[in-house]
Coordinates of C-alpha atoms in Angstrom, one line a residue:
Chain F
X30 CA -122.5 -95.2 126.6
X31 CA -120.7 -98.6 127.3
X32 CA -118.1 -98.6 130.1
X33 CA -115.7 -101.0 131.2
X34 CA -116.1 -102.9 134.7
X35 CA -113.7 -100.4 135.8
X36 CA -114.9 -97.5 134.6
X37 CA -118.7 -98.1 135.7
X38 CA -116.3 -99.0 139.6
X39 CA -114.8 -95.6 139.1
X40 CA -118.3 -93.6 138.7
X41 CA -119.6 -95.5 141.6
X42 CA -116.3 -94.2 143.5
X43 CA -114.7 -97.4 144.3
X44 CA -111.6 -95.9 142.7
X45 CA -111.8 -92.5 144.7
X46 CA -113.3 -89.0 144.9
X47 CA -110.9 -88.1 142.2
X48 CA -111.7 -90.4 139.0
X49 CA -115.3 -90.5 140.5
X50 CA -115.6 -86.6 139.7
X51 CA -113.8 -87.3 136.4
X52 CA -115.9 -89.7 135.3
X53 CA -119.1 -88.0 136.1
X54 CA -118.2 -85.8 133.9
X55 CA -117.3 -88.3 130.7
X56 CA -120.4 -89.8 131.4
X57 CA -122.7 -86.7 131.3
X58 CA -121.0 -86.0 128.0
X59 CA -121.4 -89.2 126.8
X60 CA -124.7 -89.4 127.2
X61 CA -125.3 -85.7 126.0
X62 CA -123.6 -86.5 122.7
X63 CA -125.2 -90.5 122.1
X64 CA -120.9 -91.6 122.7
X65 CA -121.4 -95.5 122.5
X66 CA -117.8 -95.7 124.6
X67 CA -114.6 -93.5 125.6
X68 CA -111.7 -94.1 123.3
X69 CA -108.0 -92.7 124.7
X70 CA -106.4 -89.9 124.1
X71 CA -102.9 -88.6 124.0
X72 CA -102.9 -84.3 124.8
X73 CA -105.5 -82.6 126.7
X74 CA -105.3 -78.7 126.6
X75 CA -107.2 -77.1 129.6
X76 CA -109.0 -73.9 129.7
X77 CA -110.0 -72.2 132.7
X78 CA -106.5 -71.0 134.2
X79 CA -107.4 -66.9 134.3
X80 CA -108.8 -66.3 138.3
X81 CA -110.9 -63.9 135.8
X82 CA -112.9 -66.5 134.7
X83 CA -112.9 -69.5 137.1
X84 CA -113.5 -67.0 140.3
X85 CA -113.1 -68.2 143.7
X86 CA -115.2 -71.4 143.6
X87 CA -113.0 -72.8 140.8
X88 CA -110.0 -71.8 142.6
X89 CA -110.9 -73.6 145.5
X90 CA -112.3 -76.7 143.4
X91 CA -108.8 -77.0 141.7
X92 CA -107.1 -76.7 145.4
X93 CA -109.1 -79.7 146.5
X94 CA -108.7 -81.6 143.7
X95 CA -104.8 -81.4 142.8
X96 CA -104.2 -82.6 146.2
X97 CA -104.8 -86.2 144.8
X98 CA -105.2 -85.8 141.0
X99 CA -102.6 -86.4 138.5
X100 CA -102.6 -86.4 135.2
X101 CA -102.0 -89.3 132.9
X102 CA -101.2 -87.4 129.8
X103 CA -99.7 -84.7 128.2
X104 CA -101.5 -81.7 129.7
X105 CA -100.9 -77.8 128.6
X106 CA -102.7 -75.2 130.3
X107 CA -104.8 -71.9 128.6
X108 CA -103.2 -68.2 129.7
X109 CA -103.4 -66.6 133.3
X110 CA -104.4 -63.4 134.4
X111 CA -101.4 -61.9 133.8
X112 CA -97.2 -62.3 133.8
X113 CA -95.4 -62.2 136.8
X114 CA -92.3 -60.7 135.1
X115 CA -94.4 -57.2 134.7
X116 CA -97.4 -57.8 136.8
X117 CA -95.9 -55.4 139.8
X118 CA -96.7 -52.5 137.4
X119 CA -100.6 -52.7 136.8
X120 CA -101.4 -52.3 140.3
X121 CA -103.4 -56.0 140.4
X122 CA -104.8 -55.9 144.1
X123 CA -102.5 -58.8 146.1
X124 CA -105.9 -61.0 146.4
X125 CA -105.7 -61.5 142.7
X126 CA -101.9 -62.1 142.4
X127 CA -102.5 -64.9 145.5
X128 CA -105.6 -66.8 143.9
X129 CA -103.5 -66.6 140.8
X130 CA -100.8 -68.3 141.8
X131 CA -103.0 -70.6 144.0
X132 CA -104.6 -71.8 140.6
X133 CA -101.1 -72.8 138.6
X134 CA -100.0 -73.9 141.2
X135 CA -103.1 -76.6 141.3
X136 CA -102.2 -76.9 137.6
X137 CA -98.6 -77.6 137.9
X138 CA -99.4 -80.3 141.1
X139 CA -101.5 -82.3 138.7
X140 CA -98.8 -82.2 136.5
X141 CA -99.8 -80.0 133.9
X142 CA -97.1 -77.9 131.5
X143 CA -96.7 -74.3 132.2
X144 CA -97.4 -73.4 128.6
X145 CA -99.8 -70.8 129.8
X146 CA -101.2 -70.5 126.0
X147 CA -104.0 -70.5 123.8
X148 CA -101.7 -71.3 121.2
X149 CA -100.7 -74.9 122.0
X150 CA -100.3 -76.1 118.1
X151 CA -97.9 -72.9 117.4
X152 CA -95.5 -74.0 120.6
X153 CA -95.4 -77.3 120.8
X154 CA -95.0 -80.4 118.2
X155 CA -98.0 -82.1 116.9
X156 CA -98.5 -85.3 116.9
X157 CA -99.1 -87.8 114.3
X158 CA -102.3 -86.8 111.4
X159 CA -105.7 -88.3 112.9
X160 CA -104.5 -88.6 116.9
X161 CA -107.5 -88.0 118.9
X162 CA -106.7 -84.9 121.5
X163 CA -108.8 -82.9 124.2
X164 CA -108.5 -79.4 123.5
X165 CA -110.5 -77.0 125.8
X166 CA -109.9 -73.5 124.2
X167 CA -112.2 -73.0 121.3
X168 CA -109.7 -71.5 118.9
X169 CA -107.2 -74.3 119.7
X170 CA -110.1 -77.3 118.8
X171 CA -110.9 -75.5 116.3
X172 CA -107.7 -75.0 114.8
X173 CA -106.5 -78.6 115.6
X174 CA -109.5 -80.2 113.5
X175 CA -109.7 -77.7 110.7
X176 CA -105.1 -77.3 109.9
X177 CA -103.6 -79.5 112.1
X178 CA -105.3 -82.5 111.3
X179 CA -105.9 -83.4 115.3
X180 CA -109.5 -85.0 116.1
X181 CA -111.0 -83.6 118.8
X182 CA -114.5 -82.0 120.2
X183 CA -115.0 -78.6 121.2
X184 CA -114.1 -79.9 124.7
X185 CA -115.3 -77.8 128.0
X186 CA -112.9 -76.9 130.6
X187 CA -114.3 -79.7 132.9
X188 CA -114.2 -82.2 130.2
X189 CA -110.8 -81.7 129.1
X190 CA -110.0 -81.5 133.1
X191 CA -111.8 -85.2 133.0
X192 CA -110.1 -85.9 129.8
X193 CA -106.4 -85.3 131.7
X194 CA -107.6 -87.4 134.5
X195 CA -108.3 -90.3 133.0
X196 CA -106.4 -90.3 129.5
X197 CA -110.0 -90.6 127.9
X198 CA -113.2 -88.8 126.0
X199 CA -116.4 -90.0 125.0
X200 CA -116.2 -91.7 121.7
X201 CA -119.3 -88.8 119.5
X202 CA -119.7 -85.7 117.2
X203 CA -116.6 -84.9 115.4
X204 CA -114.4 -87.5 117.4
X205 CA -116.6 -90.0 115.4
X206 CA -117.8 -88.8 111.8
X207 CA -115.2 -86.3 111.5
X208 CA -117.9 -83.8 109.8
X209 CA -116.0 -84.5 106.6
X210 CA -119.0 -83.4 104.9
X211 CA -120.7 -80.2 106.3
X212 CA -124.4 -79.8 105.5
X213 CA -123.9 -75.8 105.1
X214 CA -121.6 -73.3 103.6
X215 CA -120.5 -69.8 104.1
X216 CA -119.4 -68.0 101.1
X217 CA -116.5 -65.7 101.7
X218 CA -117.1 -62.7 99.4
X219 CA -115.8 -59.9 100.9
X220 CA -112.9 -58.5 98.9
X221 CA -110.7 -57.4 102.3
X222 CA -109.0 -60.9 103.2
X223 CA -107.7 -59.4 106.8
X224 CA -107.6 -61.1 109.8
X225 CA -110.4 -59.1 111.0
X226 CA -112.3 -59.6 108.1
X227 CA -111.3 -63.4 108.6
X228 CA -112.3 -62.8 112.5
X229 CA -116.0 -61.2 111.4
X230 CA -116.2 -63.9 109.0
X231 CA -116.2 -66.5 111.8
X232 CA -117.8 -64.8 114.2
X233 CA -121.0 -64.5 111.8
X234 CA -120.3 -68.4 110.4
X235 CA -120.4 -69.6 114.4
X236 CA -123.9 -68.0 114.5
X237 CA -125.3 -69.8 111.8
X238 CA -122.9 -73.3 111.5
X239 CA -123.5 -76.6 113.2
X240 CA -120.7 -79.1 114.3
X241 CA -118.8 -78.2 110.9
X242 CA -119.1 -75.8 108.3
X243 CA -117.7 -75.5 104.9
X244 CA -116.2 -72.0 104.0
X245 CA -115.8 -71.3 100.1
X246 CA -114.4 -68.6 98.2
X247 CA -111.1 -68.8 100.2
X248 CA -108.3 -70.5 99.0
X249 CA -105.4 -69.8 101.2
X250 CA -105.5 -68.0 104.3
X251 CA -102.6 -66.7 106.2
X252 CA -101.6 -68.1 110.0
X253 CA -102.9 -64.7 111.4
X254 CA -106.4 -64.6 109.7
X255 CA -106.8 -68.4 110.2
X256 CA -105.8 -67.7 114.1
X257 CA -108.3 -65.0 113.9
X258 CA -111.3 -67.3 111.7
X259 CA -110.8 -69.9 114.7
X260 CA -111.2 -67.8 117.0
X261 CA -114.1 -65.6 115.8
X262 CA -115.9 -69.1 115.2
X263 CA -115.1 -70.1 118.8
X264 CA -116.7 -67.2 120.4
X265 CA -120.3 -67.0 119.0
X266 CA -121.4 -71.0 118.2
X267 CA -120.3 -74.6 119.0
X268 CA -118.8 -75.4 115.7
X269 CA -116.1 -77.3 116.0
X270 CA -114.0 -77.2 112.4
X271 CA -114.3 -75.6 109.1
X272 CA -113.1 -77.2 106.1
X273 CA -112.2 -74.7 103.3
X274 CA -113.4 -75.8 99.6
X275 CA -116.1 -75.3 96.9
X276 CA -119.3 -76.8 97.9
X277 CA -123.1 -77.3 95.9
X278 CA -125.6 -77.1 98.3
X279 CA -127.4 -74.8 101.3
X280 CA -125.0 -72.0 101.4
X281 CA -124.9 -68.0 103.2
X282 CA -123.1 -65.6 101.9
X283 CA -121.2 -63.3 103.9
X284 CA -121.3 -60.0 101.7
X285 CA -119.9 -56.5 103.0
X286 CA -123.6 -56.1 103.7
X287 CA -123.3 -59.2 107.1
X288 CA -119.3 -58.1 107.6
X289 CA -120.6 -54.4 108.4
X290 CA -123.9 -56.2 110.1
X291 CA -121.0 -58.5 112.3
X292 CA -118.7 -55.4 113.2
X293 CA -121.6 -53.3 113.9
X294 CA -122.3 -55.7 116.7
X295 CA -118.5 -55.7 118.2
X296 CA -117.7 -52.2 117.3
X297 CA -118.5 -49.9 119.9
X298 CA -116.6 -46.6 119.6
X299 CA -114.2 -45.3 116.8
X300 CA -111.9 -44.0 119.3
X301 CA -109.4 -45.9 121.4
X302 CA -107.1 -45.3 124.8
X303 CA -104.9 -48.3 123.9
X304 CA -104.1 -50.9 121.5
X305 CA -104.3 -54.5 122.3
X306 CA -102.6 -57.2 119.8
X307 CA -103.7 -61.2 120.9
X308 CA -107.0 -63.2 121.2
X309 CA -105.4 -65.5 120.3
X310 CA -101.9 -65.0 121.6
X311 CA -99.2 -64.0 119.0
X312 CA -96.8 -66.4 117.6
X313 CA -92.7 -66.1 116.8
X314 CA -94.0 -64.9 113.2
X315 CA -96.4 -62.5 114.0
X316 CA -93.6 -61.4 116.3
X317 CA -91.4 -60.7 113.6
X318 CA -93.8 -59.6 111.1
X319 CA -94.8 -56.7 113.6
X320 CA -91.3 -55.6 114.1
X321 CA -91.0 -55.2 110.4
X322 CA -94.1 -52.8 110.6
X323 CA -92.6 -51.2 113.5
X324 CA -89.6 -50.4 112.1
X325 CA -88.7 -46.9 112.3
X326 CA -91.7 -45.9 113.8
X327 CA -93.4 -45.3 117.3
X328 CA -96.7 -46.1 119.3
X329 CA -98.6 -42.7 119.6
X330 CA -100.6 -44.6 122.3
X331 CA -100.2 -48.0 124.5
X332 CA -100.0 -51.0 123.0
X333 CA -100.5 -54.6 124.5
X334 CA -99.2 -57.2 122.9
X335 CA -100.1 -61.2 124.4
X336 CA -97.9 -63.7 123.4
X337 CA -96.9 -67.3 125.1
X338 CA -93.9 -67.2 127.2
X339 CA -91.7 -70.0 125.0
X340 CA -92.2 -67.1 122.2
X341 CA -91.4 -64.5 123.8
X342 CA -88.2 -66.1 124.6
X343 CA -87.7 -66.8 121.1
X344 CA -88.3 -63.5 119.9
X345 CA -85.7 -62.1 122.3
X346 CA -83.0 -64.3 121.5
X347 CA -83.6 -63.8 117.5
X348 CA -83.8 -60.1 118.2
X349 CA -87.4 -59.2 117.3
X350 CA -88.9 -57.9 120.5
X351 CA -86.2 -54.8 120.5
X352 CA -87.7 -53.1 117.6
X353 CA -91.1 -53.5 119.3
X354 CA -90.1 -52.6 122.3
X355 CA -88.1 -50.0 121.1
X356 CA -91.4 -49.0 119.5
X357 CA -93.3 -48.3 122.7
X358 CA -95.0 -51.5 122.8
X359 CA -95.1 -53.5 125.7
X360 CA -94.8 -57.3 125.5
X361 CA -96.5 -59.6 128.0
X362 CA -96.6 -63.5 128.7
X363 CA -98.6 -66.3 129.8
X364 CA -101.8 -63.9 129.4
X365 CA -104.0 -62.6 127.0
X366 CA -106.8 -60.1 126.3
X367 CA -109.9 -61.9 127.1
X368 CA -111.0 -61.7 130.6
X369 CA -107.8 -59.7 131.7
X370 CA -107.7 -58.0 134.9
X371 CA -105.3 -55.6 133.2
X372 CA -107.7 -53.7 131.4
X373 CA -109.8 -52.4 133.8
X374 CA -113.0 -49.7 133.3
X375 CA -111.7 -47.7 135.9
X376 CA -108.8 -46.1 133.7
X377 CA -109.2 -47.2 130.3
X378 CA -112.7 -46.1 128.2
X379 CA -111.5 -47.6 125.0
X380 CA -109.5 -50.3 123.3
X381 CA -108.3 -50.6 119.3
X382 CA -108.0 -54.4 118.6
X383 CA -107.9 -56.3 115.4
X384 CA -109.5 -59.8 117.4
X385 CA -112.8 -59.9 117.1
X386 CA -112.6 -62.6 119.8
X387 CA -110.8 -59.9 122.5
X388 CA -113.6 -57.6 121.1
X389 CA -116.6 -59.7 122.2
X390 CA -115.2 -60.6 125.7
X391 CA -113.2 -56.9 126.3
X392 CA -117.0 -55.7 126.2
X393 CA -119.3 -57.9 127.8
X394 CA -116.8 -58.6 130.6
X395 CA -114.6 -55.9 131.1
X396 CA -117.3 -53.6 129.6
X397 CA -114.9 -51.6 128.1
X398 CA -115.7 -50.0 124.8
X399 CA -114.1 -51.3 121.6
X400 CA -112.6 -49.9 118.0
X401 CA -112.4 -52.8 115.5
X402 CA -109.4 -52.4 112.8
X403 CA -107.0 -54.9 110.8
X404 CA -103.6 -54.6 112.4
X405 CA -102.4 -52.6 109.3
X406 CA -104.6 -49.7 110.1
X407 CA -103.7 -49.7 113.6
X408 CA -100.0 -49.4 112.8
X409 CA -101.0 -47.0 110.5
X410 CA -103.1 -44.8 112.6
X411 CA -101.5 -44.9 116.2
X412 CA -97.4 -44.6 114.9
X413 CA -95.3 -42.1 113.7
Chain A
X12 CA -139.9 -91.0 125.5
X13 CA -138.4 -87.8 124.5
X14 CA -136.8 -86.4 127.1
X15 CA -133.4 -86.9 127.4
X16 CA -131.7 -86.9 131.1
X17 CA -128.2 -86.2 131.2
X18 CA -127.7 -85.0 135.2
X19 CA -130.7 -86.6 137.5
X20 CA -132.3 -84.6 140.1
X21 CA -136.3 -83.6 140.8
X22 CA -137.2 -80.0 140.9
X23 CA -139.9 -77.6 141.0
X24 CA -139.6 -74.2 139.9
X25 CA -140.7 -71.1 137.6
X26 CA -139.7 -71.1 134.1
X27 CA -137.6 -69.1 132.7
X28 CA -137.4 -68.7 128.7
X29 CA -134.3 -67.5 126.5
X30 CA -134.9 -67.7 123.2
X31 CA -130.8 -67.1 122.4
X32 CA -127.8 -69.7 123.3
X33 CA -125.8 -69.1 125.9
X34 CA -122.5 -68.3 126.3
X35 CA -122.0 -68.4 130.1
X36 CA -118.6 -66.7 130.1
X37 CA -119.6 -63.6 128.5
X38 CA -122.5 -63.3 129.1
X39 CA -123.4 -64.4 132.7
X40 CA -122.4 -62.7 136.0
X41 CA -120.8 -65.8 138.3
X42 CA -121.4 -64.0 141.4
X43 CA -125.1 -62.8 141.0
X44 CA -126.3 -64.9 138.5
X45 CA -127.2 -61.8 136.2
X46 CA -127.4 -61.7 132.3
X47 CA -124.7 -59.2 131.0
X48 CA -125.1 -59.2 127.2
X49 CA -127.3 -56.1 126.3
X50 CA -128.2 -58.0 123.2
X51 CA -129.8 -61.1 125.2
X52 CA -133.0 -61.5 125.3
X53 CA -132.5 -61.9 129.4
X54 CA -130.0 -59.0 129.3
X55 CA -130.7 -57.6 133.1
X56 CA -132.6 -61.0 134.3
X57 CA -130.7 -63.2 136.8
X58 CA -131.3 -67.1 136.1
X59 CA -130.9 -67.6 139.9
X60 CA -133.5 -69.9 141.5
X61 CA -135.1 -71.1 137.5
X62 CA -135.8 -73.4 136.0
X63 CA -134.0 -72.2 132.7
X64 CA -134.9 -73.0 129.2
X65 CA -132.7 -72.2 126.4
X66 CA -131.9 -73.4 122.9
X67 CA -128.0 -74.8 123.9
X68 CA -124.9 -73.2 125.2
X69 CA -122.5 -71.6 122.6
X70 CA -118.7 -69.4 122.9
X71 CA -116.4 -70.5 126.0
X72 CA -115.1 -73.9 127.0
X73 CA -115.0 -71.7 130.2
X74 CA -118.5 -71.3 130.5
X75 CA -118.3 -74.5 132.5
X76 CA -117.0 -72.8 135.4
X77 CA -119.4 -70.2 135.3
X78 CA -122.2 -72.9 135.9
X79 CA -120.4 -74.8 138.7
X80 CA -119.7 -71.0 140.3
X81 CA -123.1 -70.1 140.1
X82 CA -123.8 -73.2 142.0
X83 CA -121.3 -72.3 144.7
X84 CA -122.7 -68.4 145.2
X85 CA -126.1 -69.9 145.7
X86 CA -127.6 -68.1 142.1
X87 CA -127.6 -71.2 139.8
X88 CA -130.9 -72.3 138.1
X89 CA -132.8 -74.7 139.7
X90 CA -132.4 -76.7 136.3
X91 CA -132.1 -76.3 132.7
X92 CA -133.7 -77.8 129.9
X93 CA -132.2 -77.3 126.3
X94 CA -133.0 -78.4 122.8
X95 CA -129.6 -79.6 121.9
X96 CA -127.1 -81.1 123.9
X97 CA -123.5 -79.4 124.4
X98 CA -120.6 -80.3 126.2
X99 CA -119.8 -77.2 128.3
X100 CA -123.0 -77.3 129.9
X101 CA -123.8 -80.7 129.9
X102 CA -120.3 -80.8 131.9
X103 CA -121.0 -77.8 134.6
X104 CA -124.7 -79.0 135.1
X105 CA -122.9 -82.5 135.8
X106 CA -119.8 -81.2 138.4
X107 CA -122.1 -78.5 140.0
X108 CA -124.9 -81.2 140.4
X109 CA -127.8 -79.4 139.0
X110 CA -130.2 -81.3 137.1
X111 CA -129.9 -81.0 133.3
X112 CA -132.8 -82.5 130.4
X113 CA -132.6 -82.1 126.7
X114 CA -136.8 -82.0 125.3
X115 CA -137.5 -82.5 122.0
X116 CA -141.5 -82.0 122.0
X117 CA -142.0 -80.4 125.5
X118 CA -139.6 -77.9 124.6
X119 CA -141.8 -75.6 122.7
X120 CA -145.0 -75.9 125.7
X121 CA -142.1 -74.5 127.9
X122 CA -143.5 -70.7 128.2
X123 CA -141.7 -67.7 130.8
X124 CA -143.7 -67.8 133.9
X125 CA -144.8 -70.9 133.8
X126 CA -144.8 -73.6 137.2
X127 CA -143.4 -76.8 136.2
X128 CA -142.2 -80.1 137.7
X129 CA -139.0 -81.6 136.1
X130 CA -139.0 -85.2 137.2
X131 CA -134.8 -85.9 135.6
X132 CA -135.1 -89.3 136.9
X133 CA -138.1 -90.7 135.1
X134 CA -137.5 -88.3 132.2
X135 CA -140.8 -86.2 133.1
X136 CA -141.9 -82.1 132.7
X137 CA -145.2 -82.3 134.7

């Protein structure tokens, strides 16, 4: 990869421990990926916020390093462990709570936005068709290639880090041909078109897609199953973007035969202690749309539901979260399911969730036992 | 030549196989270093102290962390070599300083067990 004069200074750490780290990083990447330079960018999106998943030795690395990094562009920040408003009444030990707060508070020194989201292109404006961005949340890259018309890689939670630092990303894969023409396709035959057949459907595409796929057979999909497609194809592969169209060429279909093959491999239990709604977070319509389900009707059981703050604040104002509330369900921000320290083995056996991406992490990490069902059913099933 | 260095360093170690990606997140324990997934082929195995070989890194962005916290609880591999290059792991190896290779032909010789030498500054597996 070419660098600048003052780029190659900054590796050699004439510029400081800071943009040393930061470009250490680009550089790897670059040369993992053949970049030929590092072009700018205008948003990085960082995951790795949850003490869940960063532990100890990230919180201490992100201590050290906001106490001289800042960063030089607009910088929103993946969900925490949980939300402070409601966080007194799941019995988190105070260690968590501490490191917690230790690590947005990192976040927020650098100068990051408390978005607390997976969700960045549902709360925020987008910018301009074809700006190159540094998203490090899979569903978010994903999403921002594939419907927002953003360009970015499926960015790490270092790289986008490195990518805040410096304004920058290495100049290879999607950032450069754009994938415009996949070299495989997954035909969409299943008859169901719910999210969590939309969720299976990526999960089983990520398995078997490079960089970019083509999905046929689809020709409009709703912002909950294309929230769900994203993030199923985030969890089990590195593609980065799906383009949805007719295509000649090497194609896989997915049949009820590979969705029951797919959920077979989530789907752990039929049964269920509690219901959790986000992987990714809900949005101000999903919001709404699920107090028109609830309408009249109450949770036989828990229910979860993850949104981002700024939507939950929206909801409230516009009225929608009393008829959920009012339903039983309880509400929560700047989290989500994966990797939640709210869910713990200890006192729940089972979980009903529609996301195939909260499936896949609620078992191998919380190892909690899961019950796979559209959102439909579940209202269906666990109100009265 | 057609091994392709992306973090230097020189070790010697025992390797360990895994014919499935690798999605650190899920499916690696950060404080021991143990595979979680009961449908990995290393399900049970900790990658502490190997050399590991696998096919490329798939799933979290997050998985980053989990390689540079392996690092810092002492149960990291050694190394890893991998047949295609990714960003999350190409960008933990880097911050967490352990030496990372992607091999084309060597790849395949690579069998569980076996003692190599993985020369990542002249681009050797001896």
């Amino acid at each position: 990869m070419e660098l600048t004069k003052t780029e190659e200074e900054a590796i050699d750490g004439k510029h400081g421990k800071t943009l040393q780290i930061a470009y250490r990083i680009l550089s790897a990447i670059g040369k993992a990926t053949d970049a030929e330079k590092l072009v700018p960018i205008y948003w990085a999106h960082l995951s790795g916020v949850n003490y869940n998943t960063i532990g100890d030795a990230g919180e201490e690395f992100l201590s050290e390093l906001s106490e001289h990094a800042r960063f030089k562009v607009r910088t929103t920040v993946n969900p925490t462990g949980f939300d402070l408003d409601t966080v007194s009444k799941y019995g988190l030990e105070d260690k968590f709570i501490k490191k917690q707060q230790s690590i947005q508070n990192s976040y927020e020194r650098m100068g990051a936005l408390p978005s607390f989201s997976c969700i960045p292109y549902e709360i925020f404006n987008l910018p301009d068709k074809g700006t190159h961005v540094a998203f490090g949340e899979s569903n978010a890259a994903i999403y921002a290639n594939s419907v927002a018309n953003l360009i970015t890689n499926r960015e790490s939670a270092f790289s986008a880090l490195a990518s805040a630092i410096t304004g920058k990303s290495p100049y290879s894969d999607l950032r450069k041909d754009g994938s415009q023409d996949p070299s495989l396709t997954v035909r969409m035959k299943v008859n169901e078109k719910d999210e969590l057949a939309f969720g299976l459907l990526g999960y089983f595409t990520g398995k078997v897609a490079d960089t970019s796929v083509t999905i046929s057979g689809v020709k409009e999909v709703d912002m909950r199953s294309c929230k769900s497609l994203c993030a199923g194809l985030g969890t089990s592969g590195t593609c980065g973007k799906f383009i949805l169209g007719e295509k000649e060429g090497e194609t896989i279909d997915f049949d009820k035969k590979e969705m029951q093959e797919t959920k077979d491999e989530l789907n752990t239990t039929d049964k269920g202690d509690i219901i959790t709604l986000g992987s990714p977070q809900l949005g101000l319509n999903e919001l709404l749309d699920l107090s028109n389900m609830l309408k009249g009707r109450k949770f036989t059981k828990r229910c979860m539901i993850f949104c981002p703050r700024a939507a939950q604040e929206q909801a409230r104002k516009l009225g929608y979260t009393n008829e959920i509330q009012r339903a039983g369900g309880e509400i929560l921000s700047d989290c989500c399911i994966c990797l939640t320290p709210l869910i713990d083995k200890k006192n729940i056996d089972d979980v009903i969730t529609n996301s195939v991406k909260g499936a896949y992490y609620l078992k191998n990490t919380n190892q909690v036992d899961v019950n796979l069902k559209p959102l439909k059913t579940i209202i269906e099933e666990n109100t009265k | 030549m057609t091994i392709k260095i992306i973090v230097k360093g020189k070790v010697e170690g025992e390797v360990m196989v895994s014919k499935n990606p690798i999605n650190f997140l899920g499916e690696v324990d950060k404080k021991t270093g143990k595979v979680l997934d009961e449908r990995h082929d290393l399900f049970g195995k900790s990658i502490g102290g190997k050399i590991l070989v696998f096919p490329f890194g798939v799933g979290s962005s997050v998985g980053a962390y989990t390689i540079y916290s392996l690092k810092a609880n002492s149960c990291a591999p050694k190394a890893m070599i991998c047949k295609k290059p990714d960003i999350t792991v190409a960008s933990g190896c880097a911050l967490a300083n352990i030496p990372l290779v992607i091999a084309q032909k060597e790849y395949d010789s690579l069998v569980d067990g076996k003692k190599i030498f993985l020369d990542a500054e002249s681009g050797q597996i001896l």
